[in-house]
Coordinates of C-alpha atoms and ligand atoms in Angstrom, one line a residue:
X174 CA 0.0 0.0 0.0
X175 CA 1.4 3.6 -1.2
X176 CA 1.3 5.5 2.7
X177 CA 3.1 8.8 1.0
X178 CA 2.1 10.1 -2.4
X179 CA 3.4 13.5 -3.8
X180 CA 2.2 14.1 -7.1
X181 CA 3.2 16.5 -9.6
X182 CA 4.7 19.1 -6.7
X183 CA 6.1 22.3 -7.7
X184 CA 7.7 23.8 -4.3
X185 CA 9.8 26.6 -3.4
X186 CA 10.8 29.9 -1.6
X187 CA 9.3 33.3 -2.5
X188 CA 9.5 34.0 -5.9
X189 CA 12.1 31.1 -6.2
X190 CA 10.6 27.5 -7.7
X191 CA 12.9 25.1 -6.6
X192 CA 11.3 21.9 -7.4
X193 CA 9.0 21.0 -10.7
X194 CA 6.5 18.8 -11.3
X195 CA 7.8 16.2 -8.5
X196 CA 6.0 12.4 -7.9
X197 CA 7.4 10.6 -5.4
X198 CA 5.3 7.2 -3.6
X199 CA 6.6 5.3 -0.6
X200 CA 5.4 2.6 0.8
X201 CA 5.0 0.3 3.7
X202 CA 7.9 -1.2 5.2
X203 CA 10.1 0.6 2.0
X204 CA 13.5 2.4 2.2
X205 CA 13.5 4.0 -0.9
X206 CA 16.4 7.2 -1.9
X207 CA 16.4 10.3 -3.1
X208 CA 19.9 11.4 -5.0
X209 CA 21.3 14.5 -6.7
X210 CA 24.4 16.8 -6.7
X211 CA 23.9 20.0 -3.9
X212 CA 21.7 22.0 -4.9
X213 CA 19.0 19.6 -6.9
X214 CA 16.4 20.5 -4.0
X215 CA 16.6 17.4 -2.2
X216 CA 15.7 19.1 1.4
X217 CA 13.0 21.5 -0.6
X218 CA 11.1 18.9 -1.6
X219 CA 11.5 17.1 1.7
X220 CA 10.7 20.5 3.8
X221 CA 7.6 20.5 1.7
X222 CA 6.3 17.0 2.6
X223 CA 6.4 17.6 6.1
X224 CA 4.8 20.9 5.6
X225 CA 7.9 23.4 6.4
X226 CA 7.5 24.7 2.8
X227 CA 4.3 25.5 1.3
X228 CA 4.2 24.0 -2.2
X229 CA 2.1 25.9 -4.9
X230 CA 1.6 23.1 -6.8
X231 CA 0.2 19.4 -6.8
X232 CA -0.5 17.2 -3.5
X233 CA 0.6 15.4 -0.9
X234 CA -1.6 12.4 0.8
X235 CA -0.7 10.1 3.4
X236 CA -2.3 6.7 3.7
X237 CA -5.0 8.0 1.2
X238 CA -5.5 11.5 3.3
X239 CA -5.1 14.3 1.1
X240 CA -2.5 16.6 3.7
X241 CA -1.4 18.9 0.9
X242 CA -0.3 22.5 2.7
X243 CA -1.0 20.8 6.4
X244 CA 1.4 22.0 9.2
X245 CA 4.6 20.1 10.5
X246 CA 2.8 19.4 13.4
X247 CA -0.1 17.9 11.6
X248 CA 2.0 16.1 9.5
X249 CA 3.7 14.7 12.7
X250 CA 0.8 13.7 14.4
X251 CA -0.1 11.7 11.2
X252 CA 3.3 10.1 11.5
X253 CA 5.3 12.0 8.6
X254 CA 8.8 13.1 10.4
X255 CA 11.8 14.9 9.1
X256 CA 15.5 14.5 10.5
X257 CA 16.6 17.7 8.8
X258 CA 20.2 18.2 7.6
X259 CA 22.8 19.5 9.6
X260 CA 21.8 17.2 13.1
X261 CA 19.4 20.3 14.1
X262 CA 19.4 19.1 18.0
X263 CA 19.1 21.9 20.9
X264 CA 22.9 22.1 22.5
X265 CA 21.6 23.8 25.4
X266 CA 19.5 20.3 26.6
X267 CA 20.3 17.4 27.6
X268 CA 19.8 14.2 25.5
X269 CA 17.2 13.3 27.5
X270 CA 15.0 16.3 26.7
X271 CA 16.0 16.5 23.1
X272 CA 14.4 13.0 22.8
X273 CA 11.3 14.0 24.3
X274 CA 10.8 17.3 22.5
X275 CA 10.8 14.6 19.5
X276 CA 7.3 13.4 21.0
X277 CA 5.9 16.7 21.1
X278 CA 3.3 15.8 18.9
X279 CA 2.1 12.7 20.8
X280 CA -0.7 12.6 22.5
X281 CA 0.1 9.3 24.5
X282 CA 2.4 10.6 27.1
X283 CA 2.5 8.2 29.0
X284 CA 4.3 5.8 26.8
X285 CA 7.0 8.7 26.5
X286 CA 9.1 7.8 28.8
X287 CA 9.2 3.7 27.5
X288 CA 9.7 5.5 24.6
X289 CA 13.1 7.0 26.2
X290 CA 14.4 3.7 27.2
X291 CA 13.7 2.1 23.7
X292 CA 15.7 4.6 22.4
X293 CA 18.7 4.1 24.8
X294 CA 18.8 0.3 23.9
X295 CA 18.4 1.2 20.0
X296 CA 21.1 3.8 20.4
X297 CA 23.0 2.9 23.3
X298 CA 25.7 5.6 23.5
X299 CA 22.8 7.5 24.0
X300 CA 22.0 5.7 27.1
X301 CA 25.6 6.9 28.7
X302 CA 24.9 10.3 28.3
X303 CA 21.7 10.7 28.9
X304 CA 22.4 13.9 31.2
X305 CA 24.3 15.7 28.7
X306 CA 24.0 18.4 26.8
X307 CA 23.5 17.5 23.1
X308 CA 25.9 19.8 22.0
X309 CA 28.8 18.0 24.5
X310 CA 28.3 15.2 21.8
X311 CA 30.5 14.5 18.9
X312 CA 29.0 14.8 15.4
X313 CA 28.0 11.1 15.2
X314 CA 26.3 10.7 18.5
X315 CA 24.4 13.8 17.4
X316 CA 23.6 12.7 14.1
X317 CA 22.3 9.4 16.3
X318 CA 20.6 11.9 18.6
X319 CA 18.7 13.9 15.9
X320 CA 17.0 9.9 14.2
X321 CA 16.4 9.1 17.7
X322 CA 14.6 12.3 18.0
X323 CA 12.8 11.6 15.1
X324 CA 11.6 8.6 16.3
X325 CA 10.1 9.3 19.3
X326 CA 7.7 11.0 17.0
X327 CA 7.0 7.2 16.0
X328 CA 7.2 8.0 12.7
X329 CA 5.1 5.7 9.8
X330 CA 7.6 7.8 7.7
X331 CA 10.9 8.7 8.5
X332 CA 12.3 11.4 6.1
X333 CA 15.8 11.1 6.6
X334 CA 18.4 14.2 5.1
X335 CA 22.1 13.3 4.7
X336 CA 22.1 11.6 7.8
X337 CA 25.9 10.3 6.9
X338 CA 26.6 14.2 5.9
X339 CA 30.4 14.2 7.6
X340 CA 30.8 11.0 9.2
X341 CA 33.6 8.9 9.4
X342 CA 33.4 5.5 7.1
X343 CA 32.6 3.9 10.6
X344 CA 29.9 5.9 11.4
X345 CA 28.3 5.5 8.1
X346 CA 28.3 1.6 8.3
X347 CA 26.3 2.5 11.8
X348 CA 24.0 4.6 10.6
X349 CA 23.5 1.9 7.1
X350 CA 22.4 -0.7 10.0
X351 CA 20.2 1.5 11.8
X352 CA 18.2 3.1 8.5
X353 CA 18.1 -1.2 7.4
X354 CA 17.0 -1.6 11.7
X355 CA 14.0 1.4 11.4
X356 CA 11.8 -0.6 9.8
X357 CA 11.6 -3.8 11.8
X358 CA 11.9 -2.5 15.1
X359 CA 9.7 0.7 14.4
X360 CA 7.3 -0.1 12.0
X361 CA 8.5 3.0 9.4
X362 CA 9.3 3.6 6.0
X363 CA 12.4 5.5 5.2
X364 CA 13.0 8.4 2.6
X365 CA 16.4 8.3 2.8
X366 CA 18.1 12.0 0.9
X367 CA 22.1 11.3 0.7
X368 CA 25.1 12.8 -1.0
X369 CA 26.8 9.2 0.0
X370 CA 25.8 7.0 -2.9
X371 CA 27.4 3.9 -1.7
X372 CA 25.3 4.1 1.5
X373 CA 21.7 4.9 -0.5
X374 CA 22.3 2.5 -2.9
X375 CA 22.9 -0.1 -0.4
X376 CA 19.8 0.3 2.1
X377 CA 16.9 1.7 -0.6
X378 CA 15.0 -0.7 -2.9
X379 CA 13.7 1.6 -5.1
X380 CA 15.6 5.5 -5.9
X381 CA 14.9 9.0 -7.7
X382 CA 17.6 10.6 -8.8
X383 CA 16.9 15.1 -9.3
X384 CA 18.4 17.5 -11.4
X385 CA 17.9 20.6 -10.8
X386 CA 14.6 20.4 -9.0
X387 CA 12.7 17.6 -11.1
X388 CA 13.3 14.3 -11.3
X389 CA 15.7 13.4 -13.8
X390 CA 15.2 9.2 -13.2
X391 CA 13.8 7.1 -10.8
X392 CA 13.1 3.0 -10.5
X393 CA 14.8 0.1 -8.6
X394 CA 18.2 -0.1 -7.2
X395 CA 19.4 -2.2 -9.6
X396 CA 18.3 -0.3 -12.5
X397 CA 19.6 2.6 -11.8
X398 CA 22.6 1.3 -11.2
X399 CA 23.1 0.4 -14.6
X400 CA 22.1 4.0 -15.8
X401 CA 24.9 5.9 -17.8
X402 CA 24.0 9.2 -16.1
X403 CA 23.8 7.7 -12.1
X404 CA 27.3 6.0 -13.5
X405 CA 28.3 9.1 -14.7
X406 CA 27.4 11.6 -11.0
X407 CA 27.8 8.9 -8.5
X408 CA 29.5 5.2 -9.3
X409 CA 32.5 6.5 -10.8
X410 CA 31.7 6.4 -14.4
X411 CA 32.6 10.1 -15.3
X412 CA 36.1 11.1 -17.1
X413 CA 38.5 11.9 -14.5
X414 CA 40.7 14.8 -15.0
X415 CA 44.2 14.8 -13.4
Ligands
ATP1044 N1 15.4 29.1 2.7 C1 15.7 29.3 1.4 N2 15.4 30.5 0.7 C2 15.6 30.6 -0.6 N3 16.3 29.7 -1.4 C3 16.6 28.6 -0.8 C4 16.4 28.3 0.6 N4 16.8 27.1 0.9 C5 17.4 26.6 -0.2 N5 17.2 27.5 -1.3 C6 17.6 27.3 -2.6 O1 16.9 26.2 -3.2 C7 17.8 25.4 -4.0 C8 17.7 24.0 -3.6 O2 18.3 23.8 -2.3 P1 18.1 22.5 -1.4 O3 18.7 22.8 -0.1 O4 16.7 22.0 -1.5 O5 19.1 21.5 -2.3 P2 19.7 20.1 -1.9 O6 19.4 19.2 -3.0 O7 19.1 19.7 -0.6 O8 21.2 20.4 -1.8 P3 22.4 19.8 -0.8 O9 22.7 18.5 -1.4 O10 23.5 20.8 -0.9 O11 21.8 19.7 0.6 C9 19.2 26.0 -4.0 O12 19.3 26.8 -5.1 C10 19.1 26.9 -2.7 O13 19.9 28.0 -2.8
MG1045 MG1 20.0 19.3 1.2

């Protein structure tokens, strides 16, 4: 069953159009990728789903809802989450409250705090500094932090923004096991957005690749493999000057 359906969006800021014309489905228990150079509009069009960017064009329905131009918080409650770019945690509070701020949204408080603990075994360097401040962390544990934040939402769709953005090779294989882990233990998709094509390619089933804000290709993983122009941005099929 499709649970996220953006059809035909046209998104953007101001007078600016970023993205065109954009269609992207997800569905249960999927991973699937979205790739493209810096500036394609990969966090645009991912701002837009979760309702940080209005789109002027085209719709967005979840599990058959139609939740086109709803508010982040909306789109929280309905279980569409964003873990934005750049590990946006609050330095200034500890881990524990960072997590909980993730639940904000939740009307079962009670289960909040379970919630906490599941995270701490998921994530379990987050268990030994559960006191600290978030921005005592190093990058990684952050970049752990800000998923775990996202899940406390308990997410039917995690929307996931370079999440490997600046981690070691290490840290990377981490995160690859947690994205593949999300769905079983959490019950939610993944839209997974990433400059790292290794680590896309080996987590998604199914990818998109955008060029300057459309959608330049899309199908399974193994297909777009074999494409000349994902060979020719990402798999090391492009003329190398030296
Ligand atoms: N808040 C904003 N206001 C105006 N323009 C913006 C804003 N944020 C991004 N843009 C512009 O929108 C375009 C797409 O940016 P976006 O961040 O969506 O790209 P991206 O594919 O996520 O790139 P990257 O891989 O570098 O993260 C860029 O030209 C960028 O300058
Ligand atoms: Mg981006």
């Amino acid at each position: 069953m499709t649970l996220l359906n953006v059809q035909n969006v046209t998104t953007g800021y101001g007078a600016t159009v970023v993205n065109r014309d954009v269609s992207i489905t997800l569905g249960e228990n999927e991973i699937i990728t979205i790739l493209g150079p810096n500036g394609a509009g990969k966090s645009t069009l991912l701002r837009t789903v979760v309702g940080l960017v209005r789109p002027r064009g085209g719709s967005i329905s979840f599990a058959g809802e139609n939740l086109t131009g709803r508010t982040p918080d909306i789109m929280a409650k309905r279980g569409v989450v964003l873990v934005p770019e750049g590990r946006r945690i609050f330095a200034d509070m500890t881990v524990e409250e960072n997590l909980r701020l993730g639940a904000y949204a939740r009307g079962d408080v009670g289960a909040v705090e379970a919630d906490v603990k599941t995270m701490e075994s998921f994530f379990p360097i987050l268990a030994t500094k559960r006191q600290q401040k978030g921005g005592s962390l190093s990058g990684g544990q952050q970049q752990m932090l800000a998923i775990a934040r996202g899940l406390m939402a308990r997410p039917r769709v995690l929307l996931l923004d370079e999440p490997s953005l600046g981690l070691s090779p290490l840290l990377v294989k981490e995160i690859q096991q947690i994205i593949l882990d999300i769905g079983k233990t959490f019950g939610a998709s993944v839209l997974l957005v990433e400059q790292n094509a290794g680590l896309a390619l080996s987590v998604a089933s199914r990818g998109y690749l955008m060029q300057n804000g459309r959608i330049a290709t899309s199908g399974p993983i193994a297909e777009l493999k074999d494409m000349s122009l994902m060979r020719e941005l990402y798999l090391g099929g492009a003329t190398e000057h030296s």
